[in-house]
XYZ file of C-alpha atoms in Angstrom:
90
model
C 0.000 0.000 0.000
C 1.343 3.372 -0.944
C -0.248 6.776 -0.742
C 0.474 9.869 -2.790
C 0.689 13.533 -1.958
C 3.045 15.614 0.142
C 4.145 12.561 2.123
C 4.102 8.925 1.027
C 2.306 6.499 3.290
C 4.012 3.146 2.930
C 2.982 -0.061 4.606
C 5.658 -1.765 6.693
C 3.443 -4.723 7.647
C 0.279 -5.048 5.545
C -2.024 -7.495 7.286
C -4.578 -9.168 5.023
C -7.954 -10.160 6.446
C -8.381 -13.835 7.303
C -11.358 -15.330 5.534
C -13.576 -16.642 8.356
C -14.497 -20.317 7.972
C -18.179 -19.566 8.503
C -18.119 -16.918 5.754
C -16.406 -19.424 3.463
C -18.984 -22.082 4.282
C -21.882 -19.712 3.605
C -20.327 -18.213 0.462
C -20.131 -14.650 1.815
C -18.047 -12.168 -0.150
C -17.800 -8.455 -0.773
C -15.610 -5.373 -0.917
C -14.834 -3.614 2.354
C -13.647 -0.008 2.525
C -11.964 1.072 5.750
C -10.574 4.438 6.891
C -7.522 4.088 9.111
C -5.800 6.643 11.315
C -2.015 6.373 11.424
C 0.101 7.927 14.202
C 3.497 9.527 13.586
C 5.210 6.309 14.674
C 3.357 4.307 11.985
C 0.950 2.558 14.356
C -2.729 2.359 13.415
C -4.676 4.157 16.147
C -8.200 3.697 14.789
C -10.117 2.077 11.947
C -13.686 2.706 10.785
C -15.816 1.083 8.100
C -16.624 3.419 5.221
C -18.454 0.814 3.109
C -19.548 -2.548 4.469
C -19.466 -5.888 2.663
C -22.959 -6.484 3.984
C -21.663 -9.284 6.206
C -20.581 -8.427 9.757
C -18.226 -11.402 9.949
C -16.253 -10.157 6.899
C -16.333 -6.547 8.109
C -14.905 -7.573 11.499
C -12.109 -9.550 9.826
C -11.176 -6.546 7.667
C -11.246 -4.127 10.620
C -8.967 -6.424 12.639
C -6.508 -6.649 9.746
C -6.460 -2.867 9.329
C -5.794 -2.339 13.040
C -2.880 -4.826 13.009
C -1.160 -3.212 9.989
C 1.910 -1.025 10.539
C 3.370 1.795 8.475
C 6.694 3.584 8.158
C 6.961 6.601 10.499
C 5.381 9.831 9.264
C 6.040 13.538 9.821
C 2.504 13.952 11.175
C -0.528 11.738 11.827
C -2.475 10.810 8.669
C -5.575 8.965 7.517
C -5.724 6.463 4.686
C -8.605 4.683 2.977
C -8.005 0.966 2.381
C -10.052 -1.428 0.281
C -10.182 -5.171 0.943
C -11.535 -7.385 -1.836
C -13.013 -10.299 0.100
C -14.021 -12.602 -2.724
C -14.061 -16.374 -2.881
C -11.527 -17.989 -5.186
C -13.318 -19.821 -7.969
């Protein structure tokens, strides 16, 4: 993940959502959009759903992944929108 603008936001540890077994079993899929807040030290301090997949179990998995991600240190705190494509492999 890389951002653009006055300062590049680069992911140091990009955590991908785990596909929950129940979601797999039921055939749930969707695209999740999450806004994350990044502190100067690169830690994610908050994450909020912008657009849900329509399935709470997938949304929760994406939020957890976003919160566990880490970024290179920044000059000032920033926000970044992240999109997770939670689709079943066919």
